[in-house]
Amino acid sequence: MKILIINGPNLNMLGIREPDIYGAATLSQLEKMVSEYCGGLGIETEFYQSNHEGDIVDRIQAAYLNTDAIVINPAAYTHTSVAIPDAIKAVGIPAVEVHLSDVDKREEFRRISYVSPVCIATVKGKHFKGYIEACDILIKHLEK
Ligand code: DQA
């Protein structure tokens, strides 16, 4: 089983960026934690981060027929992108949306997600643990 973990714009700045909201740990620490957790379950992981919407669309398309599940934190594109959910629908790969912060308790515009409707679940406000929860949801879904 292979899970692709995608992080959108500004998540490469984890550790520097608004640590009161996103925490003090870095993206590579997040990736290490997820890869160790999944590795322990015999699951392969691949990680991708981009600040560019079209590159994220390209990466989702490249997952077609070679990836079992997608964990995606579309970051700011959550609230603006139609192309990213269209790509997830196009490849037909089960996906879970993750947000480090609880987007429902922040600014009004963060309550809108164009990605949620194409995902089997959304995990918000659980920081790094949310990515583990997302993997668990997808693993259970695929084992059914
Ligand atoms: C985020 C929430 C988004 O609103 C924001 O634009 C991000 C990160 C989160 O993980 O909490 O960049 O997706």
PDB file of N, CA and C and ligand atoms in Angstrom, residues 7-11 14 17-18 21-22 72-79 97-103 106-107 109-112 123-125 127 131, ligand 1:
ATOM      1  N   ASN A   7       1.548  18.509   0.778  1.00  0.00           N
ATOM      2  CA  ASN A   7       1.405  19.745   1.549  1.00  0.00           C
ATOM      3  C   ASN A   7       1.481  20.944   0.615  1.00  0.00           C
ATOM      4  N   GLY A   8       0.543  21.845   0.792  1.00  0.00           N
ATOM      5  CA  GLY A   8       0.435  22.997  -0.094  1.00  0.00           C
ATOM      6  C   GLY A   8       1.266  24.193   0.355  1.00  0.00           C
ATOM      7  N   PRO A   9       0.903  25.366  -0.145  1.00  0.00           N
ATOM      8  CA  PRO A   9       1.738  26.560  -0.005  1.00  0.00           C
ATOM      9  C   PRO A   9       2.016  26.973   1.443  1.00  0.00           C
ATOM     10  N   ASN A  10       3.251  27.383   1.640  1.00  0.00           N
ATOM     11  CA  ASN A  10       3.754  27.911   2.916  1.00  0.00           C
ATOM     12  C   ASN A  10       3.983  26.847   3.984  1.00  0.00           C
ATOM     13  N   LEU A  11       3.646  25.602   3.688  1.00  0.00           N
ATOM     14  CA  LEU A  11       3.884  24.559   4.695  1.00  0.00           C
ATOM     15  C   LEU A  11       5.362  24.154   4.726  1.00  0.00           C
ATOM     16  N   LEU A  14       6.960  25.619   7.890  1.00  0.00           N
ATOM     17  CA  LEU A  14       6.616  25.146   9.238  1.00  0.00           C
ATOM     18  C   LEU A  14       7.837  25.271  10.145  1.00  0.00           C
ATOM     19  N   ARG A  17       6.908  29.730  10.429  1.00  0.00           N
ATOM     20  CA  ARG A  17       5.643  30.390  10.139  1.00  0.00           C
ATOM     21  C   ARG A  17       4.670  30.336  11.321  1.00  0.00           C
ATOM     22  N   GLU A  18       4.254  31.475  11.820  1.00  0.00           N
ATOM     23  CA  GLU A  18       3.221  31.568  12.871  1.00  0.00           C
ATOM     24  C   GLU A  18       3.226  30.359  13.822  1.00  0.00           C
ATOM     25  N   ILE A  21       0.272  29.225  15.847  1.00  0.00           N
ATOM     26  CA  ILE A  21      -0.843  28.534  15.173  1.00  0.00           C
ATOM     27  C   ILE A  21      -0.398  27.147  14.685  1.00  0.00           C
ATOM     28  N   TYR A  22       0.793  27.100  14.068  1.00  0.00           N
ATOM     29  CA  TYR A  22       1.198  25.867  13.368  1.00  0.00           C
ATOM     30  C   TYR A  22       2.242  25.041  14.108  1.00  0.00           C
ATOM     31  N   ILE A  72      -3.914  15.075   2.005  1.00  0.00           N
ATOM     32  CA  ILE A  72      -3.596  16.394   1.447  1.00  0.00           C
ATOM     33  C   ILE A  72      -3.950  17.516   2.409  1.00  0.00           C
ATOM     34  N   ASN A  73      -2.954  18.372   2.654  1.00  0.00           N
ATOM     35  CA  ASN A  73      -3.217  19.656   3.302  1.00  0.00           C
ATOM     36  C   ASN A  73      -3.046  20.708   2.209  1.00  0.00           C
ATOM     37  N   PRO A  74      -4.144  21.127   1.599  1.00  0.00           N
ATOM     38  CA  PRO A  74      -4.029  22.074   0.474  1.00  0.00           C
ATOM     39  C   PRO A  74      -3.692  23.492   0.930  1.00  0.00           C
ATOM     40  N   ALA A  75      -3.584  23.688   2.255  1.00  0.00           N
ATOM     41  CA  ALA A  75      -3.253  24.992   2.836  1.00  0.00           C
ATOM     42  C   ALA A  75      -4.195  26.074   2.273  1.00  0.00           C
ATOM     43  N   ALA A  76      -3.663  27.222   1.847  1.00  0.00           N
ATOM     44  CA  ALA A  76      -4.544  28.311   1.405  1.00  0.00           C
ATOM     45  C   ALA A  76      -5.391  27.919   0.189  1.00  0.00           C
ATOM     46  N   TYR A  77      -4.897  26.966  -0.634  1.00  0.00           N
ATOM     47  CA  TYR A  77      -5.683  26.547  -1.815  1.00  0.00           C
ATOM     48  C   TYR A  77      -6.977  25.837  -1.428  1.00  0.00           C
ATOM     49  N   THR A  78      -7.061  25.390  -0.177  1.00  0.00           N
ATOM     50  CA  THR A  78      -8.306  24.801   0.334  1.00  0.00           C
ATOM     51  C   THR A  78      -9.495  25.707   0.028  1.00  0.00           C
ATOM     52  N   HIS A  79      -9.244  27.009   0.241  1.00  0.00           N
ATOM     53  CA  HIS A  79     -10.335  27.983   0.241  1.00  0.00           C
ATOM     54  C   HIS A  79     -10.527  28.649  -1.119  1.00  0.00           C
ATOM     55  N   GLU A  97      -8.467  15.088   3.707  1.00  0.00           N
ATOM     56  CA  GLU A  97      -7.993  16.472   3.843  1.00  0.00           C
ATOM     57  C   GLU A  97      -7.549  16.696   5.299  1.00  0.00           C
ATOM     58  N   VAL A  98      -6.412  17.352   5.457  1.00  0.00           N
ATOM     59  CA  VAL A  98      -5.895  17.634   6.807  1.00  0.00           C
ATOM     60  C   VAL A  98      -5.609  19.126   6.951  1.00  0.00           C
ATOM     61  N   HIS A  99      -5.900  19.657   8.130  1.00  0.00           N
ATOM     62  CA  HIS A  99      -5.449  21.002   8.501  1.00  0.00           C
ATOM     63  C   HIS A  99      -4.839  20.944   9.880  1.00  0.00           C
ATOM     64  N   LEU A 100      -3.676  21.559  10.019  1.00  0.00           N
ATOM     65  CA  LEU A 100      -2.998  21.584  11.320  1.00  0.00           C
ATOM     66  C   LEU A 100      -3.837  22.343  12.340  1.00  0.00           C
ATOM     67  N   SER A 101      -4.360  23.481  11.905  1.00  0.00           N
ATOM     68  CA  SER A 101      -5.151  24.321  12.806  1.00  0.00           C
ATOM     69  C   SER A 101      -6.633  23.974  12.658  1.00  0.00           C
ATOM     70  N   ASP A 102      -7.422  24.464  13.616  1.00  0.00           N
ATOM     71  CA  ASP A 102      -8.869  24.262  13.500  1.00  0.00           C
ATOM     72  C   ASP A 102      -9.433  25.418  12.682  1.00  0.00           C
ATOM     73  N   VAL A 103      -9.560  25.173  11.383  1.00  0.00           N
ATOM     74  CA  VAL A 103      -9.957  26.241  10.455  1.00  0.00           C
ATOM     75  C   VAL A 103     -11.351  26.802  10.762  1.00  0.00           C
ATOM     76  N   ARG A 106     -11.164  29.992  13.086  1.00  0.00           N
ATOM     77  CA  ARG A 106     -10.335  31.115  12.654  1.00  0.00           C
ATOM     78  C   ARG A 106     -11.181  32.084  11.819  1.00  0.00           C
ATOM     79  N   GLU A 107     -10.559  32.748  10.844  1.00  0.00           N
ATOM     80  CA  GLU A 107     -11.316  33.711  10.039  1.00  0.00           C
ATOM     81  C   GLU A 107     -12.426  32.985   9.253  1.00  0.00           C
ATOM     82  N   PHE A 109     -13.288  33.131   6.174  1.00  0.00           N
ATOM     83  CA  PHE A 109     -12.973  32.579   4.843  1.00  0.00           C
ATOM     84  C   PHE A 109     -12.335  31.200   4.931  1.00  0.00           C
ATOM     85  N   ARG A 110     -11.783  30.859   6.112  1.00  0.00           N
ATOM     86  CA  ARG A 110     -11.152  29.540   6.240  1.00  0.00           C
ATOM     87  C   ARG A 110     -12.180  28.425   6.457  1.00  0.00           C
ATOM     88  N   ARG A 111     -13.445  28.802   6.651  1.00  0.00           N
ATOM     89  CA  ARG A 111     -14.489  27.780   6.869  1.00  0.00           C
ATOM     90  C   ARG A 111     -14.927  27.166   5.552  1.00  0.00           C
ATOM     91  N   ILE A 112     -14.567  27.833   4.447  1.00  0.00           N
ATOM     92  CA  ILE A 112     -14.965  27.297   3.131  1.00  0.00           C
ATOM     93  C   ILE A 112     -13.863  26.391   2.621  1.00  0.00           C
ATOM     94  N   VAL A 123      -9.679  16.146   8.658  1.00  0.00           N
ATOM     95  CA  VAL A 123      -9.165  16.167  10.035  1.00  0.00           C
ATOM     96  C   VAL A 123      -8.602  17.562  10.275  1.00  0.00           C
ATOM     97  N   LYS A 124      -9.115  18.263  11.288  1.00  0.00           N
ATOM     98  CA  LYS A 124      -8.641  19.632  11.525  1.00  0.00           C
ATOM     99  C   LYS A 124      -8.294  19.857  12.983  1.00  0.00           C
ATOM    100  N   GLY A 125      -7.291  20.720  13.188  1.00  0.00           N
ATOM    101  CA  GLY A 125      -6.981  21.173  14.541  1.00  0.00           C
ATOM    102  C   GLY A 125      -6.206  20.183  15.386  1.00  0.00           C
ATOM    103  N   HIS A 127      -2.978  19.254  14.665  1.00  0.00           N
ATOM    104  CA  HIS A 127      -1.547  19.434  14.373  1.00  0.00           C
ATOM    105  C   HIS A 127      -0.974  18.178  13.695  1.00  0.00           C
ATOM    106  N   TYR A 131      -2.243  14.114  10.668  1.00  0.00           N
ATOM    107  CA  TYR A 131      -1.757  13.370   9.496  1.00  0.00           C
ATOM    108  C   TYR A 131      -1.778  11.864   9.763  1.00  0.00           C
TER     109      TYR A 131
HETATM  110  C1  DQA B   1      -3.953  25.260   6.966  1.00  0.00           C
HETATM  111  C2  DQA B   1      -5.119  26.242   7.165  1.00  0.00           C
HETATM  112  C3  DQA B   1      -5.257  27.172   5.971  1.00  0.00           C
HETATM  113  O1  DQA B   1      -6.334  28.062   6.166  1.00  0.00           O
HETATM  114  C4  DQA B   1      -3.987  27.983   5.786  1.00  0.00           C
HETATM  115  O2  DQA B   1      -4.087  28.799   4.636  1.00  0.00           O
HETATM  116  C5  DQA B   1      -2.773  27.132   5.746  1.00  0.00           C
HETATM  117  C6  DQA B   1      -2.660  25.986   6.640  1.00  0.00           C
HETATM  118  C7  DQA B   1      -3.702  24.396   8.220  1.00  0.00           C
HETATM  119  O3  DQA B   1      -2.992  23.415   8.100  1.00  0.00           O
HETATM  120  O4  DQA B   1      -4.214  24.708   9.307  1.00  0.00           O
HETATM  121  O5  DQA B   1      -1.803  27.453   5.059  1.00  0.00           O
HETATM  122  O6  DQA B   1      -4.287  24.382   5.908  1.00  0.00           O
END
